[in-house]
PDB file of C-alpha atoms in Angstrom:
ATOM      1  CA  MET A   1      -6.460  -0.879  26.959  1.00 62.00           C
ATOM      2  CA  LYS A   2      -9.554  -2.718  26.879  1.00 69.00           C
ATOM      3  CA  ARG A   3      -9.808  -1.131  22.584  1.00 67.00           C
ATOM      4  CA  LEU A   4      -5.915  -1.851  21.791  1.00 67.00           C
ATOM      5  CA  THR A   5      -6.546  -5.902  23.018  1.00 76.00           C
ATOM      6  CA  TYR A   6      -9.383  -5.606  21.153  1.00 75.00           C
ATOM      7  CA  LYS A   7      -7.768  -4.887  18.693  1.00 72.00           C
ATOM      8  CA  LEU A   8      -5.173  -7.057  18.554  1.00 77.00           C
ATOM      9  CA  LEU A   9      -7.335 -10.140  18.986  1.00 82.00           C
ATOM     10  CA  SER A  10      -9.298  -9.296  15.985  1.00 81.00           C
ATOM     11  CA  SER A  11      -6.121  -8.418  14.183  1.00 78.00           C
ATOM     12  CA  ILE A  12      -4.883 -12.067  15.101  1.00 82.00           C
ATOM     13  CA  LEU A  13      -8.475 -13.467  14.220  1.00 85.00           C
ATOM     14  CA  THR A  14      -8.123 -11.645  10.966  1.00 83.00           C
ATOM     15  CA  LEU A  15      -4.793 -13.134  10.203  1.00 82.00           C
ATOM     16  CA  PHE A  16      -5.671 -16.439  10.817  1.00 84.00           C
ATOM     17  CA  ILE A  17      -8.625 -16.520   8.096  1.00 86.00           C
ATOM     18  CA  VAL A  18      -6.628 -14.634   5.822  1.00 83.00           C
ATOM     19  CA  THR A  19      -3.966 -17.579   6.031  1.00 83.00           C
ATOM     20  CA  LEU A  20      -6.346 -20.419   6.067  1.00 84.00           C
ATOM     21  CA  LEU A  21      -8.285 -18.867   2.744  1.00 84.00           C
ATOM     22  CA  ILE A  22      -5.222 -18.230   1.080  1.00 80.00           C
ATOM     23  CA  PHE A  23      -3.431 -21.813   1.777  1.00 79.00           C
ATOM     24  CA  PHE A  24      -6.981 -24.188   0.677  1.00 79.00           C
ATOM     25  CA  MET A  25      -7.702 -22.345  -2.038  1.00 75.00           C
ATOM     26  CA  PHE A  26      -4.299 -22.743  -3.527  1.00 69.00           C
ATOM     27  CA  GLN A  27      -4.505 -26.274  -2.685  1.00 66.00           C
ATOM     28  CA  VAL A  28      -8.574 -26.286  -4.884  1.00 65.00           C
ATOM     29  CA  LEU A  29      -6.634 -25.017  -7.492  1.00 60.00           C
ATOM     30  CA  PRO A  30      -5.747 -27.496 -10.508  1.00 59.00           C
ATOM     31  CA  GLY A  31      -1.916 -28.515 -10.840  1.00 61.00           C
ATOM     32  CA  ASN A  32       0.225 -30.240  -9.544  1.00 61.00           C
ATOM     33  CA  PRO A  33       3.398 -28.700  -8.164  1.00 63.00           C
ATOM     34  CA  ALA A  34       6.282 -31.605  -8.494  1.00 64.00           C
ATOM     35  CA  GLN A  35       4.091 -31.961 -12.379  1.00 62.00           C
ATOM     36  CA  ILE A  36       5.089 -28.100 -12.817  1.00 62.00           C
ATOM     37  CA  ILE A  37       8.744 -28.901 -11.520  1.00 62.00           C
ATOM     38  CA  LEU A  38      10.014 -31.989 -13.653  1.00 61.00           C
ATOM     39  CA  GLY A  39       8.127 -31.434 -16.454  1.00 62.00           C
ATOM     40  CA  ILE A  40       5.439 -33.164 -18.908  1.00 64.00           C
ATOM     41  CA  ASP A  41       7.970 -36.020 -19.752  1.00 67.00           C
ATOM     42  CA  ALA A  42       8.344 -37.102 -15.485  1.00 67.00           C
ATOM     43  CA  ASP A  43       7.552 -40.990 -14.890  1.00 67.00           C
ATOM     44  CA  GLU A  44       4.667 -41.323 -11.750  1.00 69.00           C
ATOM     45  CA  ALA A  45       8.176 -41.890  -9.632  1.00 75.00           C
ATOM     46  CA  GLN A  46       9.667 -39.004  -9.640  1.00 68.00           C
ATOM     47  CA  ILE A  47       6.776 -37.232  -9.007  1.00 69.00           C
ATOM     48  CA  LYS A  48       6.026 -38.779  -6.554  1.00 73.00           C
ATOM     49  CA  GLN A  49       9.717 -38.684  -4.750  1.00 71.00           C
ATOM     50  CA  LEU A  50       9.461 -35.283  -5.578  1.00 66.00           C
ATOM     51  CA  GLU A  51       6.317 -34.592  -3.393  1.00 64.00           C
ATOM     52  CA  GLN A  52       7.536 -36.596  -0.112  1.00 68.00           C
ATOM     53  CA  LYS A  53      10.966 -34.004  -0.761  1.00 65.00           C
ATOM     54  CA  LEU A  54       8.306 -30.890  -0.955  1.00 61.00           C
ATOM     55  CA  GLY A  55       6.288 -32.498   1.994  1.00 64.00           C
ATOM     56  CA  LEU A  56       3.406 -32.501  -0.559  1.00 63.00           C
ATOM     57  CA  ASP A  57       2.516 -36.185   0.571  1.00 63.00           C
ATOM     58  CA  GLU A  58       1.816 -35.011   3.840  1.00 70.00           C
ATOM     59  CA  PRO A  59      -1.431 -34.450   5.386  1.00 73.00           C
ATOM     60  CA  LEU A  60      -3.380 -30.284   4.569  1.00 74.00           C
ATOM     61  CA  THR A  61      -3.725 -29.435   8.179  1.00 81.00           C
ATOM     62  CA  THR A  62       0.206 -30.351   8.841  1.00 79.00           C
ATOM     63  CA  ARG A  63       1.061 -28.481   5.371  1.00 77.00           C
ATOM     64  CA  TYR A  64      -1.032 -25.821   6.734  1.00 82.00           C
ATOM     65  CA  MET A  65       0.783 -25.263  10.154  1.00 84.00           C
ATOM     66  CA  GLN A  66       4.350 -25.796   8.288  1.00 80.00           C
ATOM     67  CA  TRP A  67       3.307 -23.057   5.631  1.00 80.00           C
ATOM     68  CA  VAL A  68       2.459 -20.662   7.943  1.00 83.00           C
ATOM     69  CA  GLN A  69       5.229 -20.938  10.330  1.00 84.00           C
ATOM     70  CA  GLY A  70       6.999 -20.265   7.215  1.00 83.00           C
ATOM     71  CA  ILE A  71       5.273 -17.484   6.914  1.00 83.00           C
ATOM     72  CA  PHE A  72       7.237 -15.643  10.546  1.00 83.00           C
ATOM     73  CA  THR A  73      10.844 -17.461  10.231  1.00 83.00           C
ATOM     74  CA  GLY A  74      11.178 -16.596   6.267  1.00 80.00           C
ATOM     75  CA  ASP A  75      11.147 -20.168   5.463  1.00 80.00           C
ATOM     76  CA  LEU A  76       8.837 -20.221   2.508  1.00 79.00           C
ATOM     77  CA  GLY A  77       9.546 -23.366   0.233  1.00 78.00           C
ATOM     78  CA  GLU A  78      11.157 -22.379  -3.351  1.00 78.00           C
ATOM     79  CA  SER A  79       9.701 -20.891  -5.919  1.00 81.00           C
ATOM     80  CA  LEU A  80       8.753 -23.399  -8.668  1.00 73.00           C
ATOM     81  CA  LYS A  81       9.512 -20.718 -11.426  1.00 77.00           C
ATOM     82  CA  TYR A  82      13.087 -19.475 -10.261  1.00 80.00           C
ATOM     83  CA  GLN A  83      14.597 -22.224  -8.987  1.00 79.00           C
ATOM     84  CA  MET A  84      15.488 -20.579  -5.322  1.00 84.00           C
ATOM     85  CA  PRO A  85      13.550 -19.946  -1.909  1.00 86.00           C
ATOM     86  CA  VAL A  86      11.057 -17.876  -2.069  1.00 85.00           C
ATOM     87  CA  ILE A  87      11.943 -15.162   0.797  1.00 88.00           C
ATOM     88  CA  ASP A  88      15.512 -14.796  -1.589  1.00 88.00           C
ATOM     89  CA  VAL A  89      13.449 -14.223  -4.623  1.00 87.00           C
ATOM     90  CA  LEU A  90      11.256 -11.488  -2.665  1.00 87.00           C
ATOM     91  CA  LYS A  91      14.236 -10.125  -1.223  1.00 86.00           C
ATOM     92  CA  GLN A  92      15.057  -8.998  -4.308  1.00 84.00           C
ATOM     93  CA  ARG A  93      12.642  -7.126  -5.182  1.00 85.00           C
ATOM     94  CA  VAL A  94      11.284  -5.793  -1.694  1.00 84.00           C
ATOM     95  CA  PRO A  95      13.879  -2.823  -1.773  1.00 84.00           C
ATOM     96  CA  VAL A  96      12.194  -1.564  -5.598  1.00 84.00           C
ATOM     97  CA  THR A  97       8.360  -1.650  -4.064  1.00 84.00           C
ATOM     98  CA  LEU A  98       9.219  -0.199  -0.841  1.00 84.00           C
ATOM     99  CA  ALA A  99      11.446   3.014  -2.637  1.00 83.00           C
ATOM    100  CA  LEU A 100       8.112   3.622  -4.722  1.00 84.00           C
ATOM    101  CA  ALA A 101       6.531   3.158  -2.492  1.00 84.00           C
ATOM    102  CA  LEU A 102       7.655   6.017  -0.096  1.00 86.00           C
ATOM    103  CA  SER A 103       8.082   8.269  -2.644  1.00 86.00           C
ATOM    104  CA  SER A 104       4.474   8.209  -3.396  1.00 85.00           C
ATOM    105  CA  LEU A 105       3.652   8.964   0.327  1.00 85.00           C
ATOM    106  CA  VAL A 106       6.174  11.593   1.234  1.00 87.00           C
ATOM    107  CA  LEU A 107       5.036  13.090  -1.757  1.00 88.00           C
ATOM    108  CA  THR A 108       1.535  12.685  -0.937  1.00 86.00           C
ATOM    109  CA  ALA A 109       1.869  13.959   2.900  1.00 84.00           C
ATOM    110  CA  ILE A 110       4.233  17.134   1.215  1.00 88.00           C
ATOM    111  CA  LEU A 111       2.040  18.509  -1.071  1.00 88.00           C
ATOM    112  CA  ALA A 112      -1.550  16.840   0.110  1.00 85.00           C
ATOM    113  CA  ILE A 113      -1.635  18.165   3.524  1.00 84.00           C
ATOM    114  CA  PRO A 114      -0.929  22.013   2.886  1.00 84.00           C
ATOM    115  CA  LEU A 115      -2.964  21.951  -0.129  1.00 85.00           C
ATOM    116  CA  GLY A 116      -6.260  20.675   1.622  1.00 82.00           C
ATOM    117  CA  ILE A 117      -5.557  23.344   4.535  1.00 79.00           C
ATOM    118  CA  PHE A 118      -4.459  26.546   1.824  1.00 81.00           C
ATOM    119  CA  ILE A 119      -8.392  25.604   0.111  1.00 80.00           C
ATOM    120  CA  ALA A 120     -10.396  25.326   3.369  1.00 78.00           C
ATOM    121  CA  MET A 121      -8.478  28.600   4.979  1.00 76.00           C
ATOM    122  CA  LYS A 122      -9.925  30.305   1.238  1.00 76.00           C
ATOM    123  CA  GLN A 123     -12.828  28.467  -0.093  1.00 75.00           C
ATOM    124  CA  ASP A 124     -14.329  31.150  -1.635  1.00 74.00           C
ATOM    125  CA  LYS A 125     -11.556  32.330  -3.892  1.00 77.00           C
ATOM    126  CA  TRP A 126     -11.559  31.647  -7.182  1.00 75.00           C
ATOM    127  CA  TYR A 127      -8.325  29.925  -7.026  1.00 74.00           C
ATOM    128  CA  ALA A 128      -9.438  27.305  -4.793  1.00 73.00           C
ATOM    129  CA  PHE A 129     -12.318  26.344  -6.890  1.00 78.00           C
ATOM    130  CA  VAL A 130      -9.595  25.535  -9.573  1.00 81.00           C
ATOM    131  CA  LEU A 131      -7.739  23.290  -7.712  1.00 80.00           C
ATOM    132  CA  ASN A 132     -11.163  22.039  -6.368  1.00 76.00           C
ATOM    133  CA  LEU A 133     -11.253  21.105  -9.925  1.00 79.00           C
ATOM    134  CA  PHE A 134      -7.524  19.435 -10.342  1.00 81.00           C
ATOM    135  CA  THR A 135      -8.914  17.348  -7.147  1.00 81.00           C
ATOM    136  CA  GLN A 136     -12.049  15.824  -9.668  1.00 78.00           C
ATOM    137  CA  LEU A 137     -10.050  15.191 -12.096  1.00 79.00           C
ATOM    138  CA  GLY A 138      -7.214  13.366  -9.977  1.00 78.00           C
ATOM    139  CA  ILE A 139      -9.251  11.240  -8.566  1.00 78.00           C
ATOM    140  CA  ALA A 140     -11.397  10.677 -11.658  1.00 79.00           C
ATOM    141  CA  ILE A 141      -8.022   9.762 -14.040  1.00 80.00           C
ATOM    142  CA  PRO A 142      -7.113   6.198 -13.131  1.00 80.00           C
ATOM    143  CA  SER A 143      -3.353   6.047 -12.047  1.00 79.00           C
ATOM    144  CA  PHE A 144      -1.987   3.567 -15.134  1.00 80.00           C
ATOM    145  CA  TRP A 145      -3.738   5.819 -17.515  1.00 83.00           C
ATOM    146  CA  PHE A 146      -1.776   8.794 -15.963  1.00 83.00           C
ATOM    147  CA  GLY A 147       1.489   7.345 -15.585  1.00 83.00           C
ATOM    148  CA  PHE A 148       0.951   6.370 -19.476  1.00 85.00           C
ATOM    149  CA  LEU A 149       0.801  10.083 -20.484  1.00 87.00           C
ATOM    150  CA  LEU A 150       3.626  10.727 -17.737  1.00 85.00           C
ATOM    151  CA  ILE A 151       5.888   8.669 -20.302  1.00 86.00           C
ATOM    152  CA  TYR A 152       5.075  10.322 -23.693  1.00 85.00           C
ATOM    153  CA  LEU A 153       5.260  13.452 -22.354  1.00 86.00           C
ATOM    154  CA  PHE A 154       7.684  13.657 -19.950  1.00 85.00           C
ATOM    155  CA  GLY A 155       9.719  10.399 -21.137  1.00 79.00           C
ATOM    156  CA  VAL A 156       8.517  10.203 -24.641  1.00 81.00           C
ATOM    157  CA  LYS A 157       8.657  14.173 -26.243  1.00 81.00           C
ATOM    158  CA  LEU A 158      10.871  15.688 -23.388  1.00 81.00           C
ATOM    159  CA  GLY A 159      13.329  13.203 -22.543  1.00 78.00           C
ATOM    160  CA  TRP A 160      13.684  14.485 -18.908  1.00 81.00           C
ATOM    161  CA  PHE A 161      13.109  10.728 -17.479  1.00 80.00           C
ATOM    162  CA  PRO A 162      13.588   7.139 -18.312  1.00 78.00           C
ATOM    163  CA  THR A 163      10.039   5.861 -19.986  1.00 76.00           C
ATOM    164  CA  PHE A 164      10.670   2.439 -18.400  1.00 73.00           C
ATOM    165  CA  GLY A 165      13.218   0.088 -16.400  1.00 73.00           C
ATOM    166  CA  TYR A 166      15.482   0.804 -13.614  1.00 74.00           C
ATOM    167  CA  THR A 167      18.509   1.676 -12.096  1.00 72.00           C
ATOM    168  CA  ALA A 168      20.085   0.201  -8.675  1.00 72.00           C
ATOM    169  CA  TRP A 169      21.384   2.631  -6.711  1.00 69.00           C
ATOM    170  CA  SER A 170      24.772   1.570  -6.313  1.00 71.00           C
ATOM    171  CA  GLU A 171      24.981   1.365  -9.742  1.00 73.00           C
ATOM    172  CA  ASN A 172      23.999   5.298  -9.987  1.00 75.00           C
ATOM    173  CA  PRO A 173      21.749   6.958  -7.427  1.00 76.00           C
ATOM    174  CA  MET A 174      20.711   9.558  -9.053  1.00 80.00           C
ATOM    175  CA  GLN A 175      19.573   7.569 -12.460  1.00 79.00           C
ATOM    176  CA  ALA A 176      18.251   5.422  -9.740  1.00 76.00           C
ATOM    177  CA  ILE A 177      15.476   9.068  -7.927  1.00 82.00           C
ATOM    178  CA  ARG A 178      14.916   9.536 -11.961  1.00 82.00           C
ATOM    179  CA  SER A 179      14.092   6.472 -12.653  1.00 80.00           C
ATOM    180  CA  PHE A 180      11.226   6.536  -9.317  1.00 81.00           C
ATOM    181  CA  ILE A 181       9.879   9.946  -9.976  1.00 84.00           C
ATOM    182  CA  LEU A 182       7.260   9.177 -12.587  1.00 86.00           C
ATOM    183  CA  PRO A 183       5.499   6.398 -11.230  1.00 87.00           C
ATOM    184  CA  SER A 184       5.199   7.484  -7.939  1.00 86.00           C
ATOM    185  CA  VAL A 185       3.955  10.746  -9.194  1.00 87.00           C
ATOM    186  CA  ALA A 186       1.586   8.501 -11.324  1.00 86.00           C
ATOM    187  CA  ILE A 187       0.590   6.892  -7.447  1.00 86.00           C
ATOM    188  CA  ALA A 188       0.724   9.996  -5.501  1.00 85.00           C
ATOM    189  CA  VAL A 189      -1.503  12.229  -8.054  1.00 86.00           C
ATOM    190  CA  SER A 190      -5.177  10.224  -7.237  1.00 84.00           C
ATOM    191  CA  ASN A 191      -3.915   9.955  -3.642  1.00 85.00           C
ATOM    192  CA  ILE A 192      -3.333  13.701  -3.255  1.00 86.00           C
ATOM    193  CA  ALA A 193      -6.401  14.450  -4.579  1.00 86.00           C
ATOM    194  CA  VAL A 194      -8.303  12.149  -1.942  1.00 86.00           C
ATOM    195  CA  VAL A 195      -6.673  13.791   0.959  1.00 85.00           C
ATOM    196  CA  VAL A 196      -7.278  17.258   0.088  1.00 84.00           C
ATOM    197  CA  ARG A 197     -10.559  16.898  -0.957  1.00 83.00           C
ATOM    198  CA  TYR A 198     -11.470  14.927   2.716  1.00 80.00           C
ATOM    199  CA  LEU A 199      -8.938  17.287   4.874  1.00 81.00           C
ATOM    200  CA  ARG A 200     -10.764  20.294   3.136  1.00 82.00           C
ATOM    201  CA  ASN A 201     -14.194  18.604   3.997  1.00 80.00           C
ATOM    202  CA  THR A 202     -13.240  18.049   7.522  1.00 81.00           C
ATOM    203  CA  ILE A 203     -11.684  21.432   8.492  1.00 78.00           C
ATOM    204  CA  LEU A 204     -14.701  22.910   6.758  1.00 77.00           C
ATOM    205  CA  ASP A 205     -17.005  20.905   9.340  1.00 76.00           C
ATOM    206  CA  GLN A 206     -14.830  21.505  12.023  1.00 73.00           C
ATOM    207  CA  THR A 207     -15.124  25.249  11.998  1.00 72.00           C
ATOM    208  CA  THR A 208     -19.282  25.141  12.934  1.00 71.00           C
ATOM    209  CA  MET A 209     -18.199  23.318  15.909  1.00 72.00           C
ATOM    210  CA  ASP A 210     -19.157  25.309  19.118  1.00 71.00           C
ATOM    211  CA  TYR A 211     -15.533  25.006  20.352  1.00 70.00           C
ATOM    212  CA  VAL A 212     -14.473  27.317  17.722  1.00 70.00           C
ATOM    213  CA  ARG A 213     -16.508  29.493  18.485  1.00 71.00           C
ATOM    214  CA  THR A 214     -15.892  29.486  21.990  1.00 75.00           C
ATOM    215  CA  ALA A 215     -12.382  29.972  21.688  1.00 73.00           C
ATOM    216  CA  LYS A 216     -12.704  33.213  18.691  1.00 71.00           C
ATOM    217  CA  SER A 217     -15.237  34.777  21.493  1.00 74.00           C
ATOM    218  CA  LYS A 218     -12.275  34.256  24.342  1.00 70.00           C
ATOM    219  CA  GLY A 219     -10.382  36.362  21.833  1.00 72.00           C
ATOM    220  CA  VAL A 220      -7.769  33.607  20.031  1.00 69.00           C
ATOM    221  CA  LYS A 221      -6.106  34.842  16.560  1.00 72.00           C
ATOM    222  CA  ASP A 222      -7.457  32.777  13.791  1.00 66.00           C
ATOM    223  CA  HIS A 223      -4.637  30.979  12.656  1.00 67.00           C
ATOM    224  CA  GLN A 224      -4.468  29.900  16.468  1.00 69.00           C
ATOM    225  CA  VAL A 225      -7.693  28.483  16.466  1.00 71.00           C
ATOM    226  CA  MET A 226      -6.533  26.474  13.086  1.00 71.00           C
ATOM    227  CA  SER A 227      -3.363  25.790  14.234  1.00 66.00           C
ATOM    228  CA  ARG A 228      -4.686  24.054  17.493  1.00 68.00           C
ATOM    229  CA  HIS A 229      -7.595  22.935  17.546  1.00 68.00           C
ATOM    230  CA  ILE A 230      -9.268  22.635  13.462  1.00 73.00           C
ATOM    231  CA  VAL A 231      -5.873  21.609  11.877  1.00 72.00           C
ATOM    232  CA  ARG A 232      -5.007  19.008  14.796  1.00 71.00           C
ATOM    233  CA  ASN A 233      -9.239  17.538  14.986  1.00 73.00           C
ATOM    234  CA  ALA A 234      -9.641  17.152  11.014  1.00 73.00           C
ATOM    235  CA  PHE A 235      -6.323  15.050  11.493  1.00 74.00           C
ATOM    236  CA  ILE A 236      -8.758  12.101  13.061  1.00 73.00           C
ATOM    237  CA  PRO A 237     -10.547  10.989  10.517  1.00 73.00           C
ATOM    238  CA  VAL A 238      -7.569  11.980   7.528  1.00 75.00           C
ATOM    239  CA  LEU A 239      -5.501   9.153   9.582  1.00 75.00           C
ATOM    240  CA  THR A 240      -8.262   6.341   8.856  1.00 76.00           C
ATOM    241  CA  ILE A 241      -7.497   7.898   4.432  1.00 78.00           C
ATOM    242  CA  MET A 242      -4.038   7.739   5.236  1.00 77.00           C
ATOM    243  CA  GLY A 243      -4.065   4.023   6.090  1.00 76.00           C
ATOM    244  CA  MET A 244      -6.130   3.014   3.418  1.00 77.00           C
ATOM    245  CA  ILE A 245      -3.450   5.397   0.675  1.00 80.00           C
ATOM    246  CA  VAL A 246      -0.737   3.301   2.617  1.00 78.00           C
ATOM    247  CA  ALA A 247      -2.255  -0.175   2.209  1.00 75.00           C
ATOM    248  CA  ASP A 248      -4.060   1.116  -1.342  1.00 74.00           C
ATOM    249  CA  THR A 249      -0.222   2.436  -2.523  1.00 75.00           C
ATOM    250  CA  ILE A 250       1.592  -1.224  -2.113  1.00 72.00           C
ATOM    251  CA  ALA A 251      -1.397  -2.851  -4.567  1.00 64.00           C
ATOM    252  CA  GLY A 252      -1.658  -0.252  -6.950  1.00 62.00           C
ATOM    253  CA  SER A 253       2.109  -0.174  -7.288  1.00 74.00           C
ATOM    254  CA  ILE A 254       1.324  -3.850  -9.417  1.00 76.00           C
ATOM    255  CA  ILE A 255      -0.306  -2.082 -11.574  1.00 80.00           C
ATOM    256  CA  ILE A 256       2.921   1.322 -11.838  1.00 83.00           C
ATOM    257  CA  GLU A 257       5.113  -1.054 -12.099  1.00 81.00           C
ATOM    258  CA  ASN A 258       4.203  -3.383 -14.897  1.00 80.00           C
ATOM    259  CA  VAL A 259       3.818   0.004 -16.855  1.00 82.00           C
ATOM    260  CA  PHE A 260       7.049   1.082 -16.158  1.00 83.00           C
ATOM    261  CA  ALA A 261       8.709  -2.570 -15.960  1.00 80.00           C
ATOM    262  CA  LEU A 262       9.756  -1.551 -12.565  1.00 82.00           C
ATOM    263  CA  PRO A 263      11.113  -4.804 -10.962  1.00 83.00           C
ATOM    264  CA  GLY A 264      10.129  -4.974  -8.196  1.00 82.00           C
ATOM    265  CA  LEU A 265       6.482  -7.278  -5.390  1.00 83.00           C
ATOM    266  CA  GLY A 266       3.678  -5.796  -7.835  1.00 79.00           C
ATOM    267  CA  SER A 267       5.695  -7.262 -11.641  1.00 80.00           C
ATOM    268  CA  LEU A 268       6.998 -10.476  -9.566  1.00 84.00           C
ATOM    269  CA  LEU A 269       2.823 -11.165  -8.497  1.00 83.00           C
ATOM    270  CA  ILE A 270       1.619 -10.592 -11.844  1.00 81.00           C
ATOM    271  CA  GLN A 271       4.936 -13.242 -13.274  1.00 80.00           C
ATOM    272  CA  SER A 272       4.080 -15.545 -10.115  1.00 82.00           C
ATOM    273  CA  ILE A 273       0.636 -15.959 -11.614  1.00 78.00           C
ATOM    274  CA  THR A 274       1.014 -16.478 -15.446  1.00 76.00           C
ATOM    275  CA  SER A 275       4.199 -19.386 -14.578  1.00 73.00           C
ATOM    276  CA  ARG A 276       1.206 -20.956 -11.733  1.00 73.00           C
ATOM    277  CA  ASP A 277       4.480 -19.950  -8.952  1.00 77.00           C
ATOM    278  CA  PHE A 278       2.070 -21.093  -5.939  1.00 78.00           C
ATOM    279  CA  PRO A 279       4.661 -20.464  -3.170  1.00 81.00           C
ATOM    280  CA  LEU A 280       5.541 -17.448  -4.660  1.00 84.00           C
ATOM    281  CA  ILE A 281       2.126 -16.093  -4.745  1.00 83.00           C
ATOM    282  CA  GLN A 282       0.583 -17.555  -1.467  1.00 83.00           C
ATOM    283  CA  ALA A 283       4.041 -15.694  -0.145  1.00 86.00           C
ATOM    284  CA  LEU A 284       3.640 -12.534  -1.486  1.00 85.00           C
ATOM    285  CA  VAL A 285      -0.478 -12.091  -0.782  1.00 84.00           C
ATOM    286  CA  SER A 286      -0.008 -13.488   2.373  1.00 84.00           C
ATOM    287  CA  TYR A 287       2.827 -10.675   3.177  1.00 83.00           C
ATOM    288  CA  ILE A 288       0.437  -8.279   1.847  1.00 82.00           C
ATOM    289  CA  ALA A 289      -2.667  -9.131   3.661  1.00 81.00           C
ATOM    290  CA  ILE A 290       0.124  -8.252   6.748  1.00 83.00           C
ATOM    291  CA  PHE A 291       1.309  -5.027   6.014  1.00 82.00           C
ATOM    292  CA  VAL A 292      -2.639  -4.340   5.453  1.00 80.00           C
ATOM    293  CA  ILE A 293      -3.511  -5.990   9.243  1.00 81.00           C
ATOM    294  CA  VAL A 294      -0.188  -4.048  11.069  1.00 82.00           C
ATOM    295  CA  ILE A 295      -0.701  -0.545   8.909  1.00 80.00           C
ATOM    296  CA  ASN A 296      -4.213  -0.598  10.495  1.00 77.00           C
ATOM    297  CA  ILE A 297      -3.099  -1.872  14.157  1.00 79.00           C
ATOM    298  CA  VAL A 298      -0.544   1.206  13.984  1.00 79.00           C
ATOM    299  CA  ILE A 299      -3.229   4.183  12.634  1.00 76.00           C
ATOM    300  CA  ASP A 300      -5.324   3.101  15.691  1.00 74.00           C
ATOM    301  CA  LEU A 301      -2.322   3.518  17.850  1.00 75.00           C
ATOM    302  CA  LEU A 302      -2.282   7.212  16.296  1.00 74.00           C
ATOM    303  CA  TYR A 303      -6.002   7.719  16.895  1.00 69.00           C
ATOM    304  CA  ARG A 304      -5.089   7.540  21.068  1.00 69.00           C
ATOM    305  CA  ILE A 305      -1.742   9.695  20.551  1.00 70.00           C
ATOM    306  CA  ILE A 306      -3.996  12.650  18.814  1.00 65.00           C
ATOM    307  CA  ASP A 307      -6.718  12.155  20.293  1.00 61.00           C
ATOM    308  CA  PRO A 308      -6.665  11.660  24.368  1.00 56.00           C
ATOM    309  CA  ARG A 309     -10.425  11.017  24.872  1.00 57.00           C
ATOM    310  CA  ILE A 310     -10.382   7.849  22.806  1.00 54.00           C
ATOM    311  CA  LYS A 311      -7.440   6.191  25.333  1.00 53.00           C
ATOM    312  CA  LYS A 312     -10.013   7.810  27.866  1.00 52.00           C
ATOM    313  CA  LYS A 313     -12.723   5.869  26.682  1.00 53.00           C
ATOM    314  CA  GLY A 314     -10.787   2.925  26.283  1.00 50.00           C
TER     315      GLY A 314
END
């Protein structure tokens, strides 16, 4: 309980520091939001009137408290580019990013975990060596470059999948799935390679432990030792990698969404930066930071479920 309480308090402190940095960082950047909205032809009176309407004439501390409150209530102001509430802009883009992230994570889980266990069990075989070689390539190749290769091979040459764009689920579900396949694979390849190698090395380390030799000396079959003991213990450090991959998938979608022209949060962040849409940038960065913090808390809770020793120590 003490460990969980400490984790929650440290997460709250981290969130406070992150929001503080994000807010005040944008306050020191050049450019007046009211001036950006009205244009260069606006006079001083119009700018002052809009600043008062937007609350820009309030003290920094007051504006910060109102902005933090808006993060949790959804009142994040109005987008300078889209001229609509920020929360409405985000709602339009979230489904695309979530679909891309979930599809790549599912692909990572169903391929990486069995492959990692298989390579660890067959480490002396030639095909395990070949698979290890492919995992090294998967780690070395950047996801955006692999995305371009997928577009050229499966989109341009073979014509199996669309090369860019997104079809809404309500319009054509099958076409929507097809539009996510190549970007999901582009994100998942490096993640699969990382999990496979980490899981393989962790399993091999576990096989040298005393409890494995004890179990075998008692006549427990190899596959039972692997499934009941080795794999379970190996998953504890792998959870950390999976948590990092979940957070990295959201960050990695920024590049991949632009490569495949998907209208998600990643492409929205790039567009908002180029247009200097400060309210939208602040909201995106804040929600990504909150997402990463929540993932860390979830991983810590999973530690306690998988390994009861952590709960006892806590």
